[in-house]
Coordinates of C-alpha atoms in Angstrom, one line a residue:
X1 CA -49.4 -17.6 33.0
X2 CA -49.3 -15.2 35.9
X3 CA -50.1 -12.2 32.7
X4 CA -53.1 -14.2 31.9
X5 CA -54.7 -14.2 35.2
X6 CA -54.5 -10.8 35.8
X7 CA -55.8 -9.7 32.6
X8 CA -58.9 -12.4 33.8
X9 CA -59.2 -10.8 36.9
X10 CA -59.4 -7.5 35.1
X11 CA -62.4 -8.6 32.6
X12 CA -64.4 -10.3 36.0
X13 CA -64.0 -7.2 37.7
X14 CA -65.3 -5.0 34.4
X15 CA -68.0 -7.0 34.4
X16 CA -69.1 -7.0 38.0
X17 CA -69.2 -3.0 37.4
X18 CA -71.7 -3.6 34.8
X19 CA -74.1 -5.8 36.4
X20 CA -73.9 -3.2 39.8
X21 CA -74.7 -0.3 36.9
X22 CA -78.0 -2.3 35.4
X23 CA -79.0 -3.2 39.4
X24 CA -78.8 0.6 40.2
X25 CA -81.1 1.8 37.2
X26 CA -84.0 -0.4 38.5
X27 CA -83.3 0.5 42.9
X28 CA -82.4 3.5 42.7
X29 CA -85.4 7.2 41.8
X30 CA -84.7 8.8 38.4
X31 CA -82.7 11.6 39.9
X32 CA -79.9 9.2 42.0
X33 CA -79.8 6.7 39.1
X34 CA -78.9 10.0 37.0
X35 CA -75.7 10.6 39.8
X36 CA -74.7 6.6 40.2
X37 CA -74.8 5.4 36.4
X38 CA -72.4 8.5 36.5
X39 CA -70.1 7.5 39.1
X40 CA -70.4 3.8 38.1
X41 CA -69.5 5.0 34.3
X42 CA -66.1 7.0 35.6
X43 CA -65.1 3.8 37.5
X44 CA -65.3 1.2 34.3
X45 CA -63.2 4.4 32.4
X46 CA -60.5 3.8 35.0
X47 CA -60.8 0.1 34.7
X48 CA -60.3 0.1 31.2
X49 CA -57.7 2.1 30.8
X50 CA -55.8 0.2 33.8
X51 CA -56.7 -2.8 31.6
X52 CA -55.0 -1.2 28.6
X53 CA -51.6 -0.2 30.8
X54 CA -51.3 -3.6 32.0
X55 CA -52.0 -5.1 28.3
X56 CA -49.2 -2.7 27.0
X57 CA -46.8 -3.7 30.0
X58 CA -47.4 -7.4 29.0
X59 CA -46.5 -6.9 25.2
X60 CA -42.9 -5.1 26.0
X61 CA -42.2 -7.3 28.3
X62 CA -42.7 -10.4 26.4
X63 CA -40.6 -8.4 23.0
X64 CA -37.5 -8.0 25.7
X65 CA -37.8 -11.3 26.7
X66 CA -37.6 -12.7 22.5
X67 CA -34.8 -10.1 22.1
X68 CA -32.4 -11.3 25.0
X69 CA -32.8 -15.0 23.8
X70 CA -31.8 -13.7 20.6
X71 CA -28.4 -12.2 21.9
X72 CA -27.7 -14.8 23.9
X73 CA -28.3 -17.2 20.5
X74 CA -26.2 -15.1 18.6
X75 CA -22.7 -14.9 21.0
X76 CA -23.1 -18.4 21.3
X77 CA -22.9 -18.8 17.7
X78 CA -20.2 -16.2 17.2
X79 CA -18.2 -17.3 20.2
X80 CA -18.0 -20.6 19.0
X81 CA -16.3 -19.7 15.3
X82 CA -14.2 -17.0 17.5
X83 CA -12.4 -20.4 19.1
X84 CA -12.6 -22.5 15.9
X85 CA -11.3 -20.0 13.6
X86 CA -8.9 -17.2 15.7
X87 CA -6.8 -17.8 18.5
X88 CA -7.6 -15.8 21.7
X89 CA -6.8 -12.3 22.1
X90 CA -4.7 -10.8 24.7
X91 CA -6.9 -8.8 27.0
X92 CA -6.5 -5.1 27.3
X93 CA -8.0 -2.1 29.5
X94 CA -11.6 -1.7 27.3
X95 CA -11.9 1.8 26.0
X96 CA -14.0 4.5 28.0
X97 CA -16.8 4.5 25.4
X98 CA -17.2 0.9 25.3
X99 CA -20.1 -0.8 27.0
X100 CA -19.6 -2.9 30.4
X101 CA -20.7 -5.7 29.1
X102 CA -18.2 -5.3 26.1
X103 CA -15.2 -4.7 28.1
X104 CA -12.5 -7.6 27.7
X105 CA -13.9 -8.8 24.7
X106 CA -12.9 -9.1 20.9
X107 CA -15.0 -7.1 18.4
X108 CA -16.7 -9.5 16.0
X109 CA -16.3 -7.9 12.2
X110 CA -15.4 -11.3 10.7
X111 CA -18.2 -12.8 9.9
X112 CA -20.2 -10.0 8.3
X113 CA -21.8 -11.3 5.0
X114 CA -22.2 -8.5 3.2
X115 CA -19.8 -8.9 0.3
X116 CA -16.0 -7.9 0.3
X117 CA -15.3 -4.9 2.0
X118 CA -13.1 -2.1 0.3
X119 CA -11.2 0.3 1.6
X120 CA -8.9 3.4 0.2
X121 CA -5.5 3.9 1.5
X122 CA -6.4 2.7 5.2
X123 CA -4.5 4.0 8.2
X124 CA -4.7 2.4 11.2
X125 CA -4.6 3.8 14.6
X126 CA -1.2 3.0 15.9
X127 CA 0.6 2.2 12.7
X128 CA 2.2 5.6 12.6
X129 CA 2.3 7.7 15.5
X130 CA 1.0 10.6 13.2
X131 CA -0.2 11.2 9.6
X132 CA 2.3 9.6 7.2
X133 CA 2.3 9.3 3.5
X134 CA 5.0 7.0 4.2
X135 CA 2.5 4.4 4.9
X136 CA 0.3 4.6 1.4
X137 CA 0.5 1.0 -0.2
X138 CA 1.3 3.4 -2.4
X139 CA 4.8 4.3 -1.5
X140 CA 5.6 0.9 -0.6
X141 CA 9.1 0.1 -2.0
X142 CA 8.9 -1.0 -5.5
X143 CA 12.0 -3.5 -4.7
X144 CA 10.5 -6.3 -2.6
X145 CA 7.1 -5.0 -2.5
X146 CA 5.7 -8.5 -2.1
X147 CA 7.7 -8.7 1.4
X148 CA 6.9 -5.1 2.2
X149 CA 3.0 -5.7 1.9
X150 CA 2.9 -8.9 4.0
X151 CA 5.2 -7.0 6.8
X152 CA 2.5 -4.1 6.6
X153 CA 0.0 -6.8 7.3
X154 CA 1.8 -7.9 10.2
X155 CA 1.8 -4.6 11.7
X156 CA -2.0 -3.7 11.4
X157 CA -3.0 -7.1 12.5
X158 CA -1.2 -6.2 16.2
X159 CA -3.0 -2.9 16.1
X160 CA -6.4 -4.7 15.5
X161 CA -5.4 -6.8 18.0
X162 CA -4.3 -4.4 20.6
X163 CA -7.7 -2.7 20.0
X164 CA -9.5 -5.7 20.7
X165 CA -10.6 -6.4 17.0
X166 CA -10.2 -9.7 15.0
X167 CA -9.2 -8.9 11.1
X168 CA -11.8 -10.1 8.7
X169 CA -11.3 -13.4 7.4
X170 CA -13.8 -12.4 4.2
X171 CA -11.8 -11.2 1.2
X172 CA -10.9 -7.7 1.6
X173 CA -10.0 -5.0 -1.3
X174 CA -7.7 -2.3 -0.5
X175 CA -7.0 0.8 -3.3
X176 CA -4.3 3.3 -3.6
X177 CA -2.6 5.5 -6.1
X178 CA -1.1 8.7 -6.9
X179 CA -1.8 11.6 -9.1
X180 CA 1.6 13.6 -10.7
X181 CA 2.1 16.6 -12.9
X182 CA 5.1 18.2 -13.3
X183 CA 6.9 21.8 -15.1
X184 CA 10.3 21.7 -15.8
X185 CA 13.1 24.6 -17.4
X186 CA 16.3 23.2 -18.5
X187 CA 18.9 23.3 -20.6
X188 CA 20.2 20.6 -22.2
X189 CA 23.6 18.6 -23.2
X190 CA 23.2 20.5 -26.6
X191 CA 20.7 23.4 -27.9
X192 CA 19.2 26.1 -26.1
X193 CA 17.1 26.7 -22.7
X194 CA 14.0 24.8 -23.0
X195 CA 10.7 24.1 -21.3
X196 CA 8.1 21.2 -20.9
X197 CA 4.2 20.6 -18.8
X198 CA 3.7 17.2 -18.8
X199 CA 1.3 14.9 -16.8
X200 CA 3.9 12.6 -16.1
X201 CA 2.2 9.7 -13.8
X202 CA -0.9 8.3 -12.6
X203 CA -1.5 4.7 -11.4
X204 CA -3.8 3.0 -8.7
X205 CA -2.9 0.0 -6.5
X206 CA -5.1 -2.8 -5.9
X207 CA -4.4 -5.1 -2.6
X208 CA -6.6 -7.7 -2.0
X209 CA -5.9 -10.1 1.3
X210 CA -8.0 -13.0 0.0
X211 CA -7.7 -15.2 3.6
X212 CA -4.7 -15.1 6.5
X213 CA -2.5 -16.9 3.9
X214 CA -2.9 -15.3 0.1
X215 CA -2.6 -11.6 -0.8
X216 CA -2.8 -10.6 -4.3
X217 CA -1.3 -7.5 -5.7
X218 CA -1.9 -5.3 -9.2
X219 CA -0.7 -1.7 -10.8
X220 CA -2.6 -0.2 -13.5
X221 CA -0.7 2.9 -14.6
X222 CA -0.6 5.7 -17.4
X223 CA 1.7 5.7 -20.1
X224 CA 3.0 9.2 -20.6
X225 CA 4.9 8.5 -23.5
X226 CA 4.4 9.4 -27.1
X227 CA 2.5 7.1 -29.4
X228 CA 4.0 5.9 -32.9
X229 CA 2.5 9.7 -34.0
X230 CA 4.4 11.3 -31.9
X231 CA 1.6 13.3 -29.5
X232 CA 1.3 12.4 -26.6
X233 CA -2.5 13.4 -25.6
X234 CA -3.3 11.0 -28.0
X235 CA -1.1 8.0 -26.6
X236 CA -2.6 7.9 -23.3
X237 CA -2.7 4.9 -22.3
X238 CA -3.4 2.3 -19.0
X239 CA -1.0 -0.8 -18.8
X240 CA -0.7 -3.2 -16.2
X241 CA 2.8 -2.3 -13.9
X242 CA 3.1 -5.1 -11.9
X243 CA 1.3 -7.7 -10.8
X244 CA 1.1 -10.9 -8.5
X245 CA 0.1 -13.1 -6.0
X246 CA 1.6 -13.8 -2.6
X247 CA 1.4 -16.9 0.1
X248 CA 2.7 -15.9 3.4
X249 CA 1.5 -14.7 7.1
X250 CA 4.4 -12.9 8.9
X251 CA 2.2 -13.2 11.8
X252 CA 2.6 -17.5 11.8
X253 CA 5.4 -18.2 9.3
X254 CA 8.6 -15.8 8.5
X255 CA 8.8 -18.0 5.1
X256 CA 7.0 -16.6 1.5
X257 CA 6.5 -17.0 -2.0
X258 CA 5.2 -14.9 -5.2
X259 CA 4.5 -15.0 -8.6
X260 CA 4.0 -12.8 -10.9
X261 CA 5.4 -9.5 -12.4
X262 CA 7.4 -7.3 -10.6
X263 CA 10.4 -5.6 -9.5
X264 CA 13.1 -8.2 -8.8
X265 CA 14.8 -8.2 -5.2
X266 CA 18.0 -6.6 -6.9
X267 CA 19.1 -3.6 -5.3
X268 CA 17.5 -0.9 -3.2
X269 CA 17.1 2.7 -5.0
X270 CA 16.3 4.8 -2.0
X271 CA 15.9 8.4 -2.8
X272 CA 13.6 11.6 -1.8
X273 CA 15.1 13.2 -4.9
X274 CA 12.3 13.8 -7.8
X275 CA 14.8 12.1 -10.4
X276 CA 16.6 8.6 -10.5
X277 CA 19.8 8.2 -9.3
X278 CA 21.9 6.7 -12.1
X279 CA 22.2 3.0 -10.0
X280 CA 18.9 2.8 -10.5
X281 CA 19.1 3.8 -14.0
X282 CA 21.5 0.7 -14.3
X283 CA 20.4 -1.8 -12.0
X284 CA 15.9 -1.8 -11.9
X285 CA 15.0 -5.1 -13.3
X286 CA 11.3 -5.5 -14.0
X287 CA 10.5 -10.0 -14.7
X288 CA 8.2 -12.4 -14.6
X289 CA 9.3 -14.2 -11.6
X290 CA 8.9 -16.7 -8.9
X291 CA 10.4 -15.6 -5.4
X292 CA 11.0 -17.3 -2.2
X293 CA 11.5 -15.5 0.8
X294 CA 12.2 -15.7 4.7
X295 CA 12.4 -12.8 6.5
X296 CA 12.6 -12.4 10.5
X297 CA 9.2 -12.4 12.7
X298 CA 9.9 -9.0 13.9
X299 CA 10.7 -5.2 13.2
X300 CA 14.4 -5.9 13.4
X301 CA 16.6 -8.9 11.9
X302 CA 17.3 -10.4 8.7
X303 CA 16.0 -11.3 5.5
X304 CA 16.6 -13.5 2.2
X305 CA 15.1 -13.7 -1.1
X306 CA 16.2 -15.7 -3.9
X307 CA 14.5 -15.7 -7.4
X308 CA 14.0 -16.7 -10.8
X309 CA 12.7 -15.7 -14.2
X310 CA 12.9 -16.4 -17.8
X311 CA 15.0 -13.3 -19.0
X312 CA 14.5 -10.8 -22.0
X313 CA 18.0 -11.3 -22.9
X314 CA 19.7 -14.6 -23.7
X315 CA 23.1 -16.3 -25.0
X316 CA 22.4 -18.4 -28.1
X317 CA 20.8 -21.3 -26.3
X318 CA 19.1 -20.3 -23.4
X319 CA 16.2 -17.7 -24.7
X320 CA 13.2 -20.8 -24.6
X321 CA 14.1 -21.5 -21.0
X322 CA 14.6 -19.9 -17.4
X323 CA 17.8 -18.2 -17.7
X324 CA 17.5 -15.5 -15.0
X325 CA 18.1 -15.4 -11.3
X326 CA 19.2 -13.9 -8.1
X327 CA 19.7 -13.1 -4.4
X328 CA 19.1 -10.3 -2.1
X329 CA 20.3 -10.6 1.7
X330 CA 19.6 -8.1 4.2
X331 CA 19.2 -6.6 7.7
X332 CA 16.6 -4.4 9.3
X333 CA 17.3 -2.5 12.5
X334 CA 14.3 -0.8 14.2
X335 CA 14.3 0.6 17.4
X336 CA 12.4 3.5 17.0
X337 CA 14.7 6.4 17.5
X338 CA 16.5 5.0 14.5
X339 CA 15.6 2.1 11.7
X340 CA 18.3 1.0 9.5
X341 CA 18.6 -1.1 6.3
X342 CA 22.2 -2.7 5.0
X343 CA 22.4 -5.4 2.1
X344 CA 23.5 -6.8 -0.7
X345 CA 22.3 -8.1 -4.0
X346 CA 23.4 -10.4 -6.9
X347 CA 21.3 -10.5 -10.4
X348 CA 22.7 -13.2 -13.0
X349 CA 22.3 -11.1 -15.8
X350 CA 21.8 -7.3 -15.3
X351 CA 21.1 -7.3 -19.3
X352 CA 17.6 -7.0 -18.7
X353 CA 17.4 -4.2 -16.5
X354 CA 14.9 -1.4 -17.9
X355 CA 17.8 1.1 -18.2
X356 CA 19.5 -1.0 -20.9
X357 CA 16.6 -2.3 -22.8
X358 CA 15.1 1.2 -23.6
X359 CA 17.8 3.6 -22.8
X360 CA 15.3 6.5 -24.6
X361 CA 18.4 7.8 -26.8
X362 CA 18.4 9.2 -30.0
X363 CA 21.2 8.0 -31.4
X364 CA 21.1 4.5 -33.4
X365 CA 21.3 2.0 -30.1
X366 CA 18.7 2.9 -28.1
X367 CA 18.3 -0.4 -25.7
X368 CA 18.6 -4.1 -26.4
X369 CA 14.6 -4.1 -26.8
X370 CA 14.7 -2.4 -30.2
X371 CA 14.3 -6.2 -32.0
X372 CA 14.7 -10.0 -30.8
X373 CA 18.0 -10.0 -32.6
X374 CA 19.0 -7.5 -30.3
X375 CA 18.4 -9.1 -27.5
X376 CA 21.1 -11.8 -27.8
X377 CA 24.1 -11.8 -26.3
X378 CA 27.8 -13.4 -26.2
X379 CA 27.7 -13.8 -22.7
X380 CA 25.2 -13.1 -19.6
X381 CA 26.3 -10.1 -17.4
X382 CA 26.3 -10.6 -14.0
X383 CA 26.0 -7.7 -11.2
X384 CA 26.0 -6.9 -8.0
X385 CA 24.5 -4.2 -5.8
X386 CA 24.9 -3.1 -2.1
X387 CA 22.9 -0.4 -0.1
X388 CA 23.0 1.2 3.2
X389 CA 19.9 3.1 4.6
X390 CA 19.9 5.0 7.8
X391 CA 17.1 7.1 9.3
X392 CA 18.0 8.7 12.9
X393 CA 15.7 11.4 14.0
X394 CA 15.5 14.5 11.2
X395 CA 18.7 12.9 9.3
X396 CA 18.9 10.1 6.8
X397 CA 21.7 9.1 5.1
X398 CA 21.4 6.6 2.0
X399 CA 24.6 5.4 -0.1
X400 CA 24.2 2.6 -2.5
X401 CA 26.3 0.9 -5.3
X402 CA 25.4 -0.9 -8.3
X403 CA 28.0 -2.5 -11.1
X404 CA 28.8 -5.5 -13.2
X405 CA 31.2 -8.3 -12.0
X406 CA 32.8 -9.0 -15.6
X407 CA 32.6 -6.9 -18.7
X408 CA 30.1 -7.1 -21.7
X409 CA 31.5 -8.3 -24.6
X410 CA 33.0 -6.1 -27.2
X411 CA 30.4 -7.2 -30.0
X412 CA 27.1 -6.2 -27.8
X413 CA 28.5 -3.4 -25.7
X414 CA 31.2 -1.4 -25.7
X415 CA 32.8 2.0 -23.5
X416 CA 36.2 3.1 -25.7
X417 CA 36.2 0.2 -27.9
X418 CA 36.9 -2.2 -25.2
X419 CA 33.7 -4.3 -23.5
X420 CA 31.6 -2.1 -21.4
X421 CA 31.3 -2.2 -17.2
X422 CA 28.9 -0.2 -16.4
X423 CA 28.6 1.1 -12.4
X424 CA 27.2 3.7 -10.7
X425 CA 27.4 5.4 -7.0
X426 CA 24.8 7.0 -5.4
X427 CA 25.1 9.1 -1.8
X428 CA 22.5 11.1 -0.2
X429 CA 21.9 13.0 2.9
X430 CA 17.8 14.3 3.9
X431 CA 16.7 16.6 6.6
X432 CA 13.0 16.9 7.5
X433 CA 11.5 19.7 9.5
X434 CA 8.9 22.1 10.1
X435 CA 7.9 24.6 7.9
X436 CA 5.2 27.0 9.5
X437 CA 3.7 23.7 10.8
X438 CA 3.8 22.0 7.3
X439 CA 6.1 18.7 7.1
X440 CA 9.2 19.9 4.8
X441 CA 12.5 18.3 3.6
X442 CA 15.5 19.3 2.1
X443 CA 17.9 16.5 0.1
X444 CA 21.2 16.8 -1.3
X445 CA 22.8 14.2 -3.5
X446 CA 25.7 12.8 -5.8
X447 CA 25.7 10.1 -8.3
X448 CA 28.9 8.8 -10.4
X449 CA 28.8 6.4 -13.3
X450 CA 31.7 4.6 -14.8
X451 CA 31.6 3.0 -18.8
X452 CA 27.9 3.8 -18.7
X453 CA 27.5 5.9 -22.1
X454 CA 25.8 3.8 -23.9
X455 CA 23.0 3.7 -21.0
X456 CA 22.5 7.5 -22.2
X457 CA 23.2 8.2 -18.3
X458 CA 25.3 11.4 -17.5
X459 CA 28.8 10.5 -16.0
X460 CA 27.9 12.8 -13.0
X461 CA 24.8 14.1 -11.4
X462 CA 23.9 16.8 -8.8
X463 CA 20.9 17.0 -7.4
X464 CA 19.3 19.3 -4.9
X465 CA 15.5 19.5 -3.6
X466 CA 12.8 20.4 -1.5
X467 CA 9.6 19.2 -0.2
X468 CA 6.5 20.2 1.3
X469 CA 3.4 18.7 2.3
X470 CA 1.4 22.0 1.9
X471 CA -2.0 19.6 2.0
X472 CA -2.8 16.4 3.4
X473 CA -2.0 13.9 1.2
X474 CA -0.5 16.4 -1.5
X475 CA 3.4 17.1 -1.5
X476 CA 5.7 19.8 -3.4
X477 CA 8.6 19.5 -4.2
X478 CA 11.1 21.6 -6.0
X479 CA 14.5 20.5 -7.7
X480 CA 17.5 21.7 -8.9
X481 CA 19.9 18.7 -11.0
X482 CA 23.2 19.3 -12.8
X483 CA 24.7 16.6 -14.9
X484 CA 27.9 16.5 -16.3
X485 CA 28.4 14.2 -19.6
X486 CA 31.0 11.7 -20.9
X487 CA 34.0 13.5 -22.4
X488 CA 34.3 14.5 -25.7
X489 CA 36.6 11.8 -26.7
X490 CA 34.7 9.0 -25.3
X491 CA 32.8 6.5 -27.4
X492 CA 30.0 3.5 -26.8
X493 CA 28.4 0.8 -29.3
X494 CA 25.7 -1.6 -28.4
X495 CA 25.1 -4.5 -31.0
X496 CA 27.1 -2.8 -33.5
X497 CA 25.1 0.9 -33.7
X498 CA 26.5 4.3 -32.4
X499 CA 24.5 4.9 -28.6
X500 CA 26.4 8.5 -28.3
X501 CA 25.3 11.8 -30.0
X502 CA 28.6 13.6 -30.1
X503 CA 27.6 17.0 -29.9
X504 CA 26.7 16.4 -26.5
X505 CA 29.8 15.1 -25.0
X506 CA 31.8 17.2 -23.0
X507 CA 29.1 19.1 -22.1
X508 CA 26.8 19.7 -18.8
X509 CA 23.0 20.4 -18.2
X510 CA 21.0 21.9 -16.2
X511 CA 17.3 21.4 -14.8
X512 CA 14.4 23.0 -12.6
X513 CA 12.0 21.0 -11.9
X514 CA 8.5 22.0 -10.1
X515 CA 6.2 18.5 -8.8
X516 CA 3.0 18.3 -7.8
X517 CA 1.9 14.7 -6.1
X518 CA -1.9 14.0 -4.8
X519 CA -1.4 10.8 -3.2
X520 CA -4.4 8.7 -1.8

């Protein structure tokens, strides 16, 4: 109202000037009308444009007053989901670059609606003190990766929350994947020197935390391997890895469960080394399985898993049911300076790990997966594995031990003509540094394997190699392995066939292998 008079005022007073300029040309001679109607015309200029100030005044100040009844509309709104939906945030010194009236408060990116927002290989601000591929959902451990990913959720939820940000509760897409090519020179068990360029791997992860409760998890990856013609180029092809869905919030519960396919929770495999250490080659189990997890509410303390799965393998009247199933108990130490991993695992029938159904021989066995008569046995095979992991500083040691708890039986797998039991060793000591600036590493290791022939696994291994991260997000590495074979009198049999070429026992071999890893 008060805007309204004045503007009145302002059209009385314009309109008094004209009334005084029509008087004047009647009073006043020709020559002193000439001079007023002049000064009289200046003074309505200066009116009007006063008039015009004051007009433009009004306007912006009525547009501020719409805008700050907006905001206020607004944080009402979003304040009340912030206390229906999230709990209350712990409050923090506000950054330098915030605003004053932002400081103490939670940043609002919840309840954006504009779709599902997608992100590549995040790293958050606090999760690693510096750049780490470490903390790719790519290198996320194979072996309870399930576990792994819900812990890493954990973590960048505190972060967010230290920073005074609440986590989207709108479906969220995360990618990741790696990019490897690799030359090797060798010699081999039999034959002359030989050499191969292959483009050995290639896969992309896809996370997706659907709400607080429900991740879900997939792997498409490249086959490298030869098609039924024999060329590779023209094999190519993308397969699904893994894949699976997750309930759990390590953040409100330190209980979880997942189905799908994946990597059961049977051993650990730790390794820098470019090749697999030969408990792996024994023990990595790959199912269709249902998990159940607890693990502790914190970086240090203990964790369980037990699952199940419907085998490949299967004594004569078990193969149309769930037959398979196991346990993996554990410990985490973290204290910063040092973080530590000890435990133990137990798989009911270590038939079905990948090393025995496709062993990639030549001789007549070559794995248990060759037909569906193969893949029945006299008995199941039970195993166990235990693993120690140890990081202090520069230095990490890793051991770890993988065998069988009874024999195979004679008719579907034999070492010297008795039943097999297969078992394997693996030790390992790392050493990171600083190579003009670059983040480097040198590993040594040892492996050992006992009845294992017919896995088409050397009875020793060497291995020695080095790594570089010349480029963000792209890593070296150079390896030297020597394996030593069975001896020349040993024998193995699986379901009846020969899984031994004989020329090559007794003998060693020896590889260089060059790597070449873009991770994203």
């Amino acid at each position: 109202m008060q805007y309204i008079k004045i503007i009145r005022s302002l059209h009385i007073i314009g309109a008094m000037a004209l009334g005084l300029l029509l008087a004047s040309q009647q009073t006043f001679a020709a020559t002193q009308e000439q001079q007023t109607i002049k000064q009289l015309a200046e003074q309505v200029k200066a009116l009007q444009h006063q008039l015009a100030t004051v007009q433009t005044q009004l306007v912006s100040l009525q547009r501020q007053r719409q805008r700050r009844v907006r905001h206020r509309t607004y944080h009402q709104h979003h304040h009340y989901h912030r206390r229906a939906h999230h709990p209350k945030p712990h409050h923090h010194r506000a950054h330098a670059h915030d605003h004053d009236h932002d400081k103490g408060k939670p940043h609002v990116i919840s309840k954006l609606d504009i779709g599902m927002p997608v992100y590549i290989s995040p790293y958050i601000k606090g999760v690693n003190p510096r750049y780490d591929i470490s903390a790719l959902i790519i290198n996320v451990s194979d072996i309870n990766r399930d576990k792994n990913l819900l812990e890493r959720r954990r973590h960048i939820v505190a972060i967010l929350g230290s920073h005074h940000v609440i986590p989207p509760d709108t479906p969220t897409l995360a990618l990741s994947g790696e990019v490897r090519g690799n030359g090797s020179f060798f010699r081999p068990f039999r034959g002359g020197f030989r050499s191969n360029i292959d483009f050995e791997d290639a896969k992309v992860d896809f996370l997706t935390q659907v709400n607080p409760w429900v991740i879900g998890f997939f792997t498409y990856a490249f086959d490298n391997g030869p098609g039924p013609s024999g060329n590779r180029v023209t094999n190519s092809r993308l397969l699904l890895d893994t894949g699976f869905i997750t309930l759990g919030n390590f953040t409100r519960s330190p209980f979880y469960g997942t189905v799908g396919q994946l990597f059961v929770s049977f051993g650990r495999f730790h390794s820098n080394m470019i090749s697999d250490s030969l408990p792996q080659l024994i023990g990595e189990t790959k199912e269709r399985a249902i998990n159940v997890g607890y693990k502790h509410m914190g970086d240090s303390g203990p964790y369980l898993t037990v699952y199940a799965a419907r085998g490949d393998t299967s004594t004569r009247g078990s193969r149309d049911r769930v037959n398979q199933g196991g346990a993996d108990l554990g410990y985490l130490i973290s204290t910063g300076l040092m973080n530590s991993e000890v435990g133990v695992s137990y798989i009911g029938n270590i038939a079905d790990a990948q090393g025995i159904q496709n062993t990639g021989s030549r001789a007549p066995f070559r794995g248990f997966d060759r037909s569906p008569a193969n893949q029945v046995l006299r008995r199941r095979i039970p195993a166990l594995d235990a693993y120690a992991f140890i990081a202090l500083g520069s230095y990490t040691l890793i051991g770890e031990y993988t065998g069988v708890t009874s024999s195979y039986s004679p008719q579907n797998l034999t070492f010297n003509d008795d039943g097999a039991k297969p078992r394997a060793f693996h030790v390992e000591a790392d050493y990171a540094f600083k190579a003009w600036s670059k983040d480097s590493s040198i590993a040594i290791s040892f492996d050992r394997s006992y009845q294992a022939l017919a896995y088409n696994i050397p009875e020793k291994r060497y291995m020695l190699t080095l790594s570089s991260e010349l480029f963000r997000n792209t890593v070296f590495s150079l390896e030297y392995r020597h394996d030593i074979n069975y001896g020349k009198n040993d024998t193995a049999f699986g379901q009846g066939f020969r899984a031994f070429i004989p020329d090559e026992l007794g003998r060693s071999s020896d590889s260089v292998i060059g790597q070449a890893v873009v991770y994203f």
